[in-house]
Amino acid sequence: MDAEQYNQCVKSHSDALFRFAFKNLKDRDEANEIVQIAFEKLWLHHAKIDAAKAKSYLFTTAYHAMADLWRKSKRLTEMTPQVEQEKPTSPNEFNGLRQILHNALARLPEIQRTVILLRDYEGYSYEEIGEITHLNESQVKVYIFRGRQTLKTIIGSINAVI
Amino acid sequence: MKEVSEEWQLKLFDLLEGNLNEHECTLLMKEISNNPDLQREYNLLKATYLQPDETEVYAYKNLLLKQGSKGLWIRFNRKQYAAAASLLLICGLGALMFLQTNQQTEKARLTKVTAPQKSDMSRKTTKDTNRFLPIPNNLRAIAQHDIIATEVVTPKLKAAVSSDTGVINAPQSFATAKSEILPRDLSLINPGNEEINFSTYRIWVYYPTDGPVSGTKKRTLSYKLLNTTRTMLATLNFPSISVKAKSVKGKLIPAIDIRVQLPQNENNILANYTE
């Protein structure tokens, strides 16, 4: 991949990568950093990377960088006692199905959230998601299924309240 | 309202995921239209499919773009730009005050000297003014590999500065060549041993953050450098001058860009040693 192709990747994939990171992390600064890390790595290895595989490379790198963050934050959470209780969600807090869905998404385990985002946002196949997350196709399917079931339950319960 | 069995839930899931063939889809859709429980379940499951929010875009796209092998790429966000601007302003004001103080001291000293000494001094002052002329082109920066850095680091990576030519390559070249530099002493030398009419410089050392470092070290590094020690100011004396590239212990610096600024004009960087 040359500089021009790299620039094309920036133009084509940076927004999607940012959305993927932002929806996963819920933190704009961290998402910006994940995008930066992914593109830095891409540039560092651009001579070896085929332009056709750049998108997959970016998402894989971003996923691994996020996994590192999750591991770190889990360690910190274990050390810091949680004082604040999670606020119960009420229908008033939501301004539509989209908002409900995105709030529900945030409650999913990280791996389920990641595979659903890769599936819905990027339209990746189970195989491609497996390559990014180092899972096999069956595992990907199961995680997507379980994630959707959880989302469905949350949406269903909120619908019932409304 | 009945609970839909897991078997049906799987079928609905496969339908929405596009895992069924056309015939299976038709049969299942018929079943759904005849069964209100299935219909409800289908609608709920369908609602779990996300649509990307196109309004969310990456704001720093332009900073990621590359222009061949030229250019210096520094990824600042707004806060970092503000911090850098404040730092430059403070440094500029500090340098201005320093110069003014020096001039006042010089004037006070001149008023005390006798007439013949005055003549000598005026010649000297003219010479001193010359020292602020643009930097000679034959100056080159090299890394002094033999000098032990005050910050102890593991020298496991190649230096970004070519010791053969004595030329600091552009940071972009470092990234391409996948070489990195550790915090170390740097020296600016005059290889031709030509006479230089000035003795004092200000050297600004920049640490571009787009070098070939990755992972957590990179993040720590960029925060540290961008927020605190991104630029360094040092007063140097020719012909042998050195800059200590200050860094956090154990952290990597991808490349070093040395810019030489003459004291007389604080806002004008006259020579840039990255080529």
Coordinates of N, CA and C in Angstrom, one line a residue, chain B residues 17-237:
Chain B
E17 N -30.8 -12.7 9.9 CA -29.3 -12.6 9.6 C -29.0 -13.0 8.1
G18 N -30.1 -13.4 7.4 CA -29.8 -13.8 6.0 C -29.2 -15.2 5.9
N19 N -29.4 -16.0 6.9 CA -28.8 -17.4 6.8 C -29.7 -18.4 6.2
L20 N -30.9 -18.0 5.8 CA -31.9 -19.0 5.2 C -31.9 -18.8 3.7
N21 N -32.3 -19.8 3.0 CA -32.5 -19.7 1.5 C -33.9 -19.1 1.2
E22 N -34.1 -18.8 0.0 CA -35.4 -18.1 -0.4 C -36.6 -18.9 0.0
H23 N -36.6 -20.2 -0.2 CA -37.7 -21.1 0.1 C -38.0 -21.1 1.6
E24 N -37.0 -21.2 2.3 CA -37.1 -21.2 3.8 C -37.7 -19.9 4.3
C25 N -37.2 -18.9 3.7 CA -37.7 -17.5 4.0 C -39.2 -17.4 3.8
T26 N -39.6 -17.8 2.6 CA -41.0 -17.7 2.3 C -41.9 -18.4 3.3
L27 N -41.5 -19.7 3.6 CA -42.2 -20.5 4.5 C -42.3 -19.9 5.9
L28 N -41.2 -19.4 6.3 CA -41.1 -18.8 7.7 C -41.9 -17.5 7.7
M29 N -41.9 -16.7 6.7 CA -42.7 -15.4 6.6 C -44.2 -15.7 6.7
K30 N -44.6 -16.8 6.0 CA -46.0 -17.2 6.1 C -46.4 -17.6 7.5
E31 N -45.5 -18.3 8.1 CA -45.7 -18.7 9.5 C -45.9 -17.5 10.4
I32 N -45.0 -16.6 10.2 CA -45.0 -15.4 11.0 C -46.3 -14.6 10.9
S33 N -46.7 -14.5 9.6 CA -47.9 -13.7 9.4 C -49.2 -14.3 10.0
N34 N -49.1 -15.7 10.2 CA -50.3 -16.4 10.8 C -50.2 -16.5 12.3
N35 N -49.1 -16.1 12.9 CA -48.9 -16.3 14.3 C -48.5 -15.0 15.0
P36 N -49.4 -14.4 15.8 CA -49.1 -13.1 16.4 C -48.0 -13.1 17.3
D37 N -47.8 -14.2 18.0 CA -46.6 -14.3 18.9 C -45.3 -14.2 18.2
L38 N -45.3 -15.0 17.1 CA -44.1 -15.0 16.2 C -43.9 -13.6 15.6
Q39 N -45.0 -13.0 15.2 CA -44.9 -11.7 14.6 C -44.3 -10.7 15.6
R40 N -44.8 -10.7 16.9 CA -44.2 -9.8 17.9 C -42.7 -10.1 18.1
E41 N -42.4 -11.4 18.2 CA -41.0 -11.7 18.4 C -40.1 -11.3 17.2
Y42 N -40.7 -11.5 16.1 CA -40.0 -11.1 14.8 C -39.7 -9.6 14.8
N43 N -40.7 -8.8 15.2 CA -40.6 -7.3 15.2 C -39.6 -6.9 16.2
L44 N -39.7 -7.5 17.4 CA -38.7 -7.1 18.4 C -37.3 -7.4 18.0
L45 N -37.1 -8.6 17.5 CA -35.7 -9.0 17.0 C -35.2 -8.1 15.9
K46 N -36.2 -7.7 15.0 CA -35.8 -6.9 13.9 C -35.3 -5.5 14.4
A47 N -35.9 -5.1 15.5 CA -35.6 -3.8 16.1 C -34.2 -3.7 16.7
T48 N -33.6 -4.9 16.9 CA -32.3 -4.9 17.5 C -31.2 -4.6 16.5
Y49 N -31.5 -4.5 15.3 CA -30.5 -4.3 14.2 C -30.1 -2.8 14.2
L50 N -28.9 -2.5 14.4 CA -28.4 -1.1 14.5 C -28.2 -0.4 13.2
Q51 N -28.4 0.8 13.2 CA -28.0 1.6 12.0 C -26.9 2.6 12.5
P52 N -25.8 2.7 11.7 CA -24.8 3.6 12.1 C -25.2 5.1 12.1
D53 N -24.8 5.8 13.1 CA -25.1 7.2 13.2 C -24.1 8.0 12.3
E54 N -24.6 8.4 11.1 CA -23.7 9.0 10.1 C -23.2 10.4 10.6
T55 N -23.9 10.9 11.6 CA -23.4 12.3 12.0 C -22.2 12.2 12.9
E56 N -21.9 11.0 13.4 CA -20.7 10.8 14.2 C -19.5 10.6 13.2
V57 N -18.6 11.5 13.1 CA -17.5 11.4 12.2 C -16.2 11.7 13.0
Y58 N -15.1 11.1 12.4 CA -13.8 11.3 13.0 C -13.3 12.7 12.7
A59 N -13.0 13.5 13.7 CA -12.7 14.9 13.5 C -11.3 15.3 13.0
Y60 N -10.4 14.3 13.2 CA -9.0 14.6 13.0 C -8.5 13.9 11.7
K61 N -9.3 13.7 10.8 CA -9.0 13.0 9.6 C -7.8 13.6 8.9
N62 N -7.8 14.9 8.8 CA -6.7 15.5 8.0 C -5.4 15.3 8.6
L63 N -5.3 15.2 9.9 CA -4.1 15.0 10.6 C -3.5 13.6 10.4
L64 N -4.3 12.7 9.9 CA -3.8 11.3 9.7 C -3.3 11.2 8.2
L65 N -3.6 12.1 7.4 CA -3.2 12.0 6.0 C -1.7 12.2 5.8
K66 N -1.1 11.5 4.9 CA 0.3 11.6 4.6 C 0.5 12.2 3.2
Q67 N 1.7 12.8 3.1 CA 2.0 13.4 1.8 C 3.3 12.8 1.4
G68 N 3.3 11.6 0.8 CA 4.5 11.0 0.3 C 5.5 10.8 1.5
S69 N 6.7 11.2 1.3 CA 7.7 11.0 2.3 C 8.1 12.3 2.9
K70 N 7.4 13.4 2.5 CA 7.7 14.7 3.1 C 6.8 15.1 4.2
G71 N 7.2 16.0 5.0 CA 6.3 16.6 5.9 C 6.5 16.1 7.3
L72 N 6.1 16.9 8.3 CA 6.1 16.5 9.7 C 4.7 16.3 10.1
W73 N 4.4 15.2 10.7 CA 3.0 14.9 11.1 C 2.9 14.9 12.6
I74 N 2.2 15.9 13.0 CA 2.0 15.9 14.5 C 0.5 15.9 14.7
R75 N 0.0 15.0 15.5 CA -1.4 14.9 15.7 C -1.8 15.6 17.0
F76 N -2.3 16.7 16.9 CA -2.7 17.5 18.0 C -4.3 17.5 18.0
N77 N -4.8 17.5 19.2 CA -6.2 17.8 19.2 C -6.3 19.3 19.7
R78 N -7.5 19.8 19.9 CA -7.6 21.2 20.2 C -6.9 21.6 21.5
K79 N -7.1 20.7 22.5 CA -6.5 21.0 23.8 C -4.9 21.1 23.6
Q80 N -4.4 20.1 22.8 CA -3.0 20.1 22.7 C -2.5 21.3 21.9
Y81 N -3.3 21.7 20.9 CA -2.9 22.9 20.1 C -2.8 24.1 21.1
A82 N -3.9 24.2 22.0 CA -3.9 25.3 22.9 C -2.7 25.3 23.8
A83 N -2.4 24.0 24.3 CA -1.3 23.9 25.2 C 0.0 24.3 24.5
A84 N 0.2 23.8 23.3 CA 1.4 24.2 22.5 C 1.5 25.7 22.3
A85 N 0.4 26.3 22.0 CA 0.4 27.7 21.7 C 0.8 28.5 23.0
S86 N 0.2 28.0 24.1 CA 0.5 28.7 25.4 C 2.0 28.5 25.7
L87 N 2.5 27.3 25.5 CA 3.9 27.1 25.8 C 4.8 28.0 24.9
L88 N 4.5 28.1 23.6 CA 5.3 28.9 22.7 C 5.2 30.4 23.2
L89 N 4.0 30.8 23.6 CA 3.8 32.2 24.0 C 4.7 32.4 25.3
I90 N 4.6 31.5 26.2 CA 5.4 31.7 27.5 C 6.9 31.7 27.1
C91 N 7.3 30.8 26.3 CA 8.8 30.7 25.9 C 9.2 32.0 25.2
G92 N 8.3 32.5 24.3 CA 8.6 33.7 23.6 C 8.7 34.9 24.5
L93 N 7.8 35.0 25.4 CA 7.9 36.1 26.4 C 9.1 36.0 27.3
G94 N 9.4 34.8 27.7 CA 10.6 34.6 28.5 C 11.8 35.0 27.8
A95 N 11.9 34.6 26.5 CA 13.1 34.9 25.7 C 13.2 36.4 25.5
L96 N 12.1 37.1 25.3 CA 12.1 38.5 25.1 C 12.6 39.2 26.3
M97 N 12.1 38.8 27.5 CA 12.5 39.4 28.8 C 14.0 39.1 29.0
F98 N 14.5 38.0 28.6 CA 15.9 37.6 28.7 C 16.8 38.5 27.9
L99 N 16.3 38.7 26.7 CA 17.1 39.6 25.8 C 17.1 41.0 26.3
Q100 N 15.9 41.5 26.7 CA 15.9 42.9 27.2 C 16.8 43.1 28.4
T101 N 16.8 42.1 29.3 CA 17.7 42.2 30.5 C 19.1 42.2 30.0
N102 N 19.5 41.4 29.1 CA 20.9 41.3 28.5 C 21.3 42.7 27.9
Q103 N 20.3 43.3 27.1 CA 20.6 44.5 26.5 C 20.9 45.6 27.5
Q104 N 20.0 45.6 28.6 CA 20.2 46.6 29.6 C 21.5 46.5 30.3
T105 N 21.9 45.2 30.6 CA 23.2 45.0 31.3 C 24.3 45.4 30.4
E106 N 24.2 45.2 29.1 CA 25.2 45.5 28.1 C 25.4 47.1 28.1
K107 N 24.2 47.7 28.1 CA 24.2 49.2 28.0 C 24.9 49.8 29.3
A108 N 24.5 49.2 30.4 CA 25.1 49.7 31.7 C 26.6 49.5 31.7
R109 N 27.0 48.4 31.1 CA 28.4 48.1 31.1 C 29.2 49.1 30.2
L110 N 28.5 49.3 29.0 CA 29.1 50.2 28.1 C 29.3 51.6 28.6
T111 N 28.4 52.1 29.4 CA 28.5 53.5 29.9 C 29.6 53.6 30.9
K112 N 30.1 52.5 31.4 CA 31.2 52.5 32.4 C 32.6 52.5 31.7
V113 N 32.7 52.1 30.5 CA 34.0 51.9 29.9 C 34.6 53.2 29.4
T114 N 35.9 53.2 29.3 CA 36.6 54.5 28.8 C 36.5 54.6 27.3
A115 N 37.0 55.7 26.8 CA 36.8 56.0 25.3 C 37.4 54.9 24.4
P116 N 38.8 54.6 24.6 CA 39.3 53.6 23.7 C 38.7 52.2 23.8
Q117 N 38.3 51.9 25.1 CA 37.6 50.6 25.3 C 36.2 50.6 24.6
K118 N 35.6 51.8 24.6 CA 34.3 51.9 24.0 C 34.4 51.5 22.5
S119 N 35.5 52.0 21.8 CA 35.7 51.7 20.4 C 35.8 50.2 20.2
D120 N 36.6 49.6 21.1 CA 36.7 48.1 21.0 C 35.4 47.4 21.2
M121 N 34.7 47.9 22.2 CA 33.4 47.3 22.5 C 32.4 47.4 21.4
S122 N 32.4 48.6 20.7 CA 31.5 48.8 19.6 C 31.8 47.8 18.5
R123 N 33.1 47.5 18.2 CA 33.4 46.5 17.2 C 32.9 45.1 17.7
K124 N 33.1 44.9 19.0 CA 32.6 43.6 19.5 C 31.1 43.4 19.4
T125 N 30.4 44.5 19.6 CA 29.0 44.5 19.6 C 28.5 44.2 18.1
T126 N 29.2 44.8 17.1 CA 28.9 44.5 15.8 C 29.1 43.0 15.5
K127 N 30.2 42.5 16.0 CA 30.5 41.1 15.8 C 29.4 40.2 16.4
D128 N 29.0 40.7 17.6 CA 27.9 39.9 18.4 C 26.6 39.9 17.6
T129 N 26.3 41.0 16.9 CA 25.1 41.1 16.1 C 25.2 40.1 15.0
N130 N 26.4 39.9 14.4 CA 26.5 39.0 13.3 C 26.2 37.6 13.7
R131 N 26.4 37.3 15.0 CA 26.2 35.9 15.4 C 24.8 35.5 15.3
F132 N 23.9 36.4 15.1 CA 22.5 36.1 15.0 C 22.1 36.0 13.5
L133 N 23.1 35.9 12.6 CA 22.7 35.7 11.2 C 22.2 34.3 11.0
P134 N 21.6 34.0 9.9 CA 21.1 32.7 9.6 C 22.2 31.6 9.8
I135 N 21.7 30.5 10.2 CA 22.7 29.4 10.5 C 23.3 28.8 9.2
P136 N 24.6 28.5 9.2 CA 25.2 28.0 8.0 C 24.6 26.7 7.6
N137 N 24.6 26.5 6.3 CA 23.9 25.3 5.7 C 24.7 24.0 6.0
N138 N 26.0 24.1 6.2 CA 26.8 22.9 6.4 C 26.7 22.3 7.8
L139 N 26.0 22.9 8.6 CA 25.8 22.3 10.0 C 24.9 21.1 9.9
R140 N 25.3 20.1 10.6 CA 24.6 18.9 10.6 C 24.4 18.4 12.0
A141 N 23.3 17.7 12.2 CA 23.0 17.1 13.5 C 23.3 15.6 13.5
I142 N 23.9 15.2 14.5 CA 24.2 13.7 14.6 C 23.8 13.3 16.0
A143 N 23.6 12.0 16.1 CA 23.3 11.4 17.5 C 24.7 10.9 18.0
Q144 N 25.0 11.2 19.2 CA 26.2 10.8 19.8 C 25.9 9.5 20.5
H145 N 26.2 8.4 19.8 CA 25.8 7.1 20.3 C 26.6 6.7 21.6
D146 N 27.8 7.3 21.7 CA 28.7 6.9 22.8 C 28.4 7.6 24.1
I147 N 27.6 8.7 24.0 CA 27.3 9.4 25.2 C 26.2 8.7 25.9
I148 N 26.4 8.5 27.2 CA 25.4 7.8 28.0 C 24.4 8.8 28.4
A149 N 23.1 8.5 28.1 CA 22.1 9.5 28.4 C 21.9 9.5 29.9
T150 N 21.4 10.6 30.4 CA 21.2 10.7 31.8 C 20.0 9.9 32.2
E151 N 19.0 9.8 31.3 CA 17.9 8.9 31.5 C 18.3 7.5 31.0
V152 N 18.3 6.5 31.9 CA 18.8 5.2 31.5 C 17.7 4.5 30.8
V153 N 18.0 4.1 29.6 CA 17.0 3.4 28.7 C 17.7 2.2 28.1
T154 N 16.9 1.3 27.7 CA 17.4 0.1 27.0 C 17.6 0.4 25.6
P155 N 18.9 0.4 25.1 CA 19.1 0.7 23.7 C 18.8 -0.4 22.8
K156 N 17.6 -0.7 22.6 CA 17.2 -1.9 21.7 C 16.8 -1.5 20.4
L157 N 16.8 -0.2 20.1 CA 16.3 0.2 18.8 C 17.3 1.1 18.1
K158 N 17.1 1.1 16.8 CA 18.1 1.9 16.0 C 17.8 3.4 16.2
A159 N 18.9 4.2 16.0 CA 18.7 5.6 16.1 C 18.1 6.1 14.8
A160 N 17.4 7.2 14.9 CA 16.8 7.8 13.8 C 17.7 8.7 13.0
V161 N 18.9 9.0 13.6 CA 19.8 9.9 12.9 C 20.9 9.1 12.3
S162 N 21.2 9.4 11.0 CA 22.2 8.6 10.3 C 23.6 9.1 10.8
S163 N 24.4 8.2 11.3 CA 25.7 8.6 11.8 C 26.7 8.7 10.7
D164 N 26.3 8.1 9.5 CA 27.3 8.1 8.4 C 27.3 9.5 7.8
T165 N 26.1 10.0 7.5 CA 26.0 11.3 6.9 C 25.9 12.4 7.9
G166 N 25.5 12.1 9.1 CA 25.3 13.1 10.1 C 24.0 13.9 9.8
V167 N 23.2 13.4 9.0 CA 22.0 14.2 8.7 C 20.8 13.5 9.4
I168 N 20.0 14.4 9.9 CA 18.7 13.9 10.5 C 17.7 13.8 9.4
N169 N 17.2 12.6 9.3 CA 16.2 12.4 8.3 C 14.8 12.9 8.7
A170 N 14.0 13.1 7.8 CA 12.6 13.6 8.1 C 11.9 12.5 8.9
P171 N 11.1 12.9 9.9 CA 10.4 11.9 10.7 C 9.6 10.9 9.9
Q172 N 9.1 11.3 8.7 CA 8.4 10.4 7.9 C 9.3 9.3 7.4
S173 N 10.5 9.7 7.1 CA 11.5 8.6 6.7 C 11.7 7.6 7.8
F174 N 11.7 8.1 9.0 CA 11.9 7.1 10.1 C 10.8 6.1 10.1
A175 N 9.6 6.7 9.9 CA 8.4 5.8 10.0 C 8.5 4.7 8.9
T176 N 8.9 5.2 7.7 CA 9.0 4.3 6.6 C 10.1 3.2 6.9
A177 N 11.2 3.7 7.4 CA 12.4 2.8 7.6 C 12.2 2.0 8.9
K178 N 11.1 2.3 9.6 CA 10.8 1.6 10.8 C 12.0 1.6 11.9
S179 N 12.6 2.7 11.9 CA 13.7 2.9 12.9 C 13.2 3.9 13.9
E180 N 13.7 3.8 15.1 CA 13.3 4.6 16.2 C 14.5 5.2 16.9
I181 N 14.2 6.2 17.7 CA 15.4 6.8 18.4 C 15.0 6.8 19.9
L182 N 16.0 6.5 20.7 CA 15.8 6.6 22.1 C 16.2 7.9 22.6
P183 N 15.7 8.3 23.8 CA 16.2 9.5 24.4 C 17.7 9.5 24.5
R184 N 18.3 10.4 24.0 CA 19.8 10.3 24.1 C 20.3 11.8 23.9
D185 N 21.6 11.9 24.1 CA 22.2 13.2 23.8 C 22.3 13.4 22.3
L186 N 22.1 14.6 21.9 CA 22.3 14.9 20.5 C 23.4 16.0 20.5
S187 N 24.1 16.1 19.4 CA 25.0 17.2 19.3 C 24.9 17.8 17.9
L188 N 25.0 19.1 17.9 CA 25.1 19.8 16.6 C 26.5 20.1 16.4
I189 N 27.0 19.7 15.2 CA 28.5 19.9 15.0 C 28.7 20.7 13.7
N190 N 29.8 21.2 13.6 CA 30.2 21.9 12.4 C 31.3 21.1 11.8
P191 N 30.9 20.2 10.8 CA 31.9 19.2 10.3 C 33.1 19.9 9.6
G192 N 32.8 21.0 9.0 CA 33.9 21.7 8.2 C 34.8 22.5 9.1
N193 N 34.5 22.6 10.3 CA 35.3 23.4 11.3 C 35.4 24.8 10.8
E194 N 34.4 25.3 10.1 CA 34.4 26.6 9.6 C 34.2 27.6 10.8
E195 N 34.7 28.8 10.6 CA 34.5 29.8 11.6 C 33.0 30.2 11.7
I196 N 32.5 30.2 12.9 CA 31.1 30.6 13.1 C 31.1 31.9 13.9
N197 N 30.4 32.9 13.4 CA 30.5 34.2 14.1 C 29.5 34.4 15.2
F198 N 28.9 33.3 15.6 CA 28.0 33.5 16.7 C 28.1 32.3 17.6
S199 N 27.7 32.5 18.8 CA 28.0 31.4 19.8 C 26.8 30.9 20.6
T200 N 25.7 31.6 20.4 CA 24.5 31.2 21.2 C 23.3 31.0 20.3
Y201 N 22.7 29.9 20.5 CA 21.5 29.5 19.8 C 20.4 29.2 20.8
R202 N 19.2 29.1 20.2 CA 18.2 28.4 21.0 C 17.8 27.2 20.1
I203 N 17.8 26.1 20.7 CA 17.5 24.9 20.0 C 16.1 24.3 20.5
W204 N 15.2 24.1 19.6 CA 13.9 23.6 19.9 C 13.9 22.1 19.4
V205 N 13.7 21.3 20.3 CA 13.6 19.8 19.9 C 12.2 19.4 20.0
Y206 N 11.7 18.9 18.9 CA 10.3 18.4 18.8 C 10.3 16.9 18.8
Y207 N 9.3 16.3 19.4 CA 9.2 14.9 19.3 C 7.9 14.6 18.5
P208 N 8.0 14.3 17.3 CA 6.8 14.0 16.5 C 6.2 12.7 17.1
T209 N 4.9 12.6 17.2 CA 4.3 11.4 17.8 C 3.8 10.4 16.7
D210 N 4.1 10.6 15.5 CA 3.6 9.7 14.5 C 4.7 8.6 14.1
G211 N 5.6 8.5 14.9 CA 6.7 7.6 14.6 C 6.3 6.1 14.9
P212 N 7.1 5.2 14.6 CA 6.8 3.8 14.7 C 6.8 3.3 16.1
V213 N 5.9 3.8 16.9 CA 5.7 3.2 18.2 C 4.3 2.9 18.4
S214 N 4.0 1.9 19.1 CA 2.6 1.5 19.2 C 2.3 1.0 20.6
G215 N 1.0 0.8 20.8 CA 0.6 0.2 22.0 C 0.6 1.2 23.2
T216 N 0.7 0.7 24.3 CA 0.5 1.5 25.5 C 1.7 2.5 25.7
K217 N 2.9 2.1 25.3 CA 4.0 2.9 25.4 C 3.8 4.2 24.6
K218 N 3.2 4.0 23.4 CA 2.9 5.2 22.5 C 2.0 6.1 23.2
R219 N 0.9 5.6 23.8 CA -0.1 6.5 24.4 C 0.6 7.2 25.6
T220 N 1.3 6.5 26.4 CA 1.9 7.2 27.5 C 2.8 8.3 27.0
L221 N 3.6 7.9 26.0 CA 4.6 8.8 25.5 C 3.9 10.1 24.9
S222 N 2.9 9.9 24.1 CA 2.3 11.0 23.5 C 1.7 11.9 24.6
Y223 N 1.1 11.4 25.6 CA 0.5 12.2 26.6 C 1.6 13.0 27.3
K224 N 2.6 12.3 27.7 CA 3.7 13.0 28.4 C 4.3 14.1 27.6
L225 N 4.6 13.7 26.3 CA 5.3 14.7 25.5 C 4.5 15.8 25.1
L226 N 3.3 15.5 24.7 CA 2.4 16.6 24.2 C 2.0 17.5 25.4
N227 N 1.9 17.0 26.5 CA 1.4 17.8 27.6 C 2.5 18.5 28.3
T228 N 3.7 17.9 28.4 CA 4.7 18.5 29.2 C 6.0 18.8 28.5
T229 N 6.6 17.8 27.9 CA 8.0 18.0 27.4 C 8.0 17.9 25.8
R230 N 7.0 18.4 25.2 CA 7.0 18.3 23.7 C 8.2 19.2 23.1
T231 N 8.3 20.3 23.6 CA 9.4 21.2 23.1 C 10.4 21.4 24.2
M232 N 11.6 21.6 23.8 CA 12.6 21.8 24.8 C 13.4 23.0 24.3
L233 N 13.9 23.8 25.2 CA 14.7 24.9 24.9 C 16.0 24.8 25.5
A234 N 17.1 25.0 24.7 CA 18.4 24.8 25.3 C 19.3 25.9 24.7
T235 N 20.2 26.4 25.5 CA 21.1 27.4 25.0 C 22.4 26.6 24.7
L236 N 23.0 26.8 23.5 CA 24.1 26.0 23.1 C 25.2 26.8 22.6
N237 N 26.4 26.3 22.8 CA 27.6 27.0 22.3 C 28.3 26.2 21.3

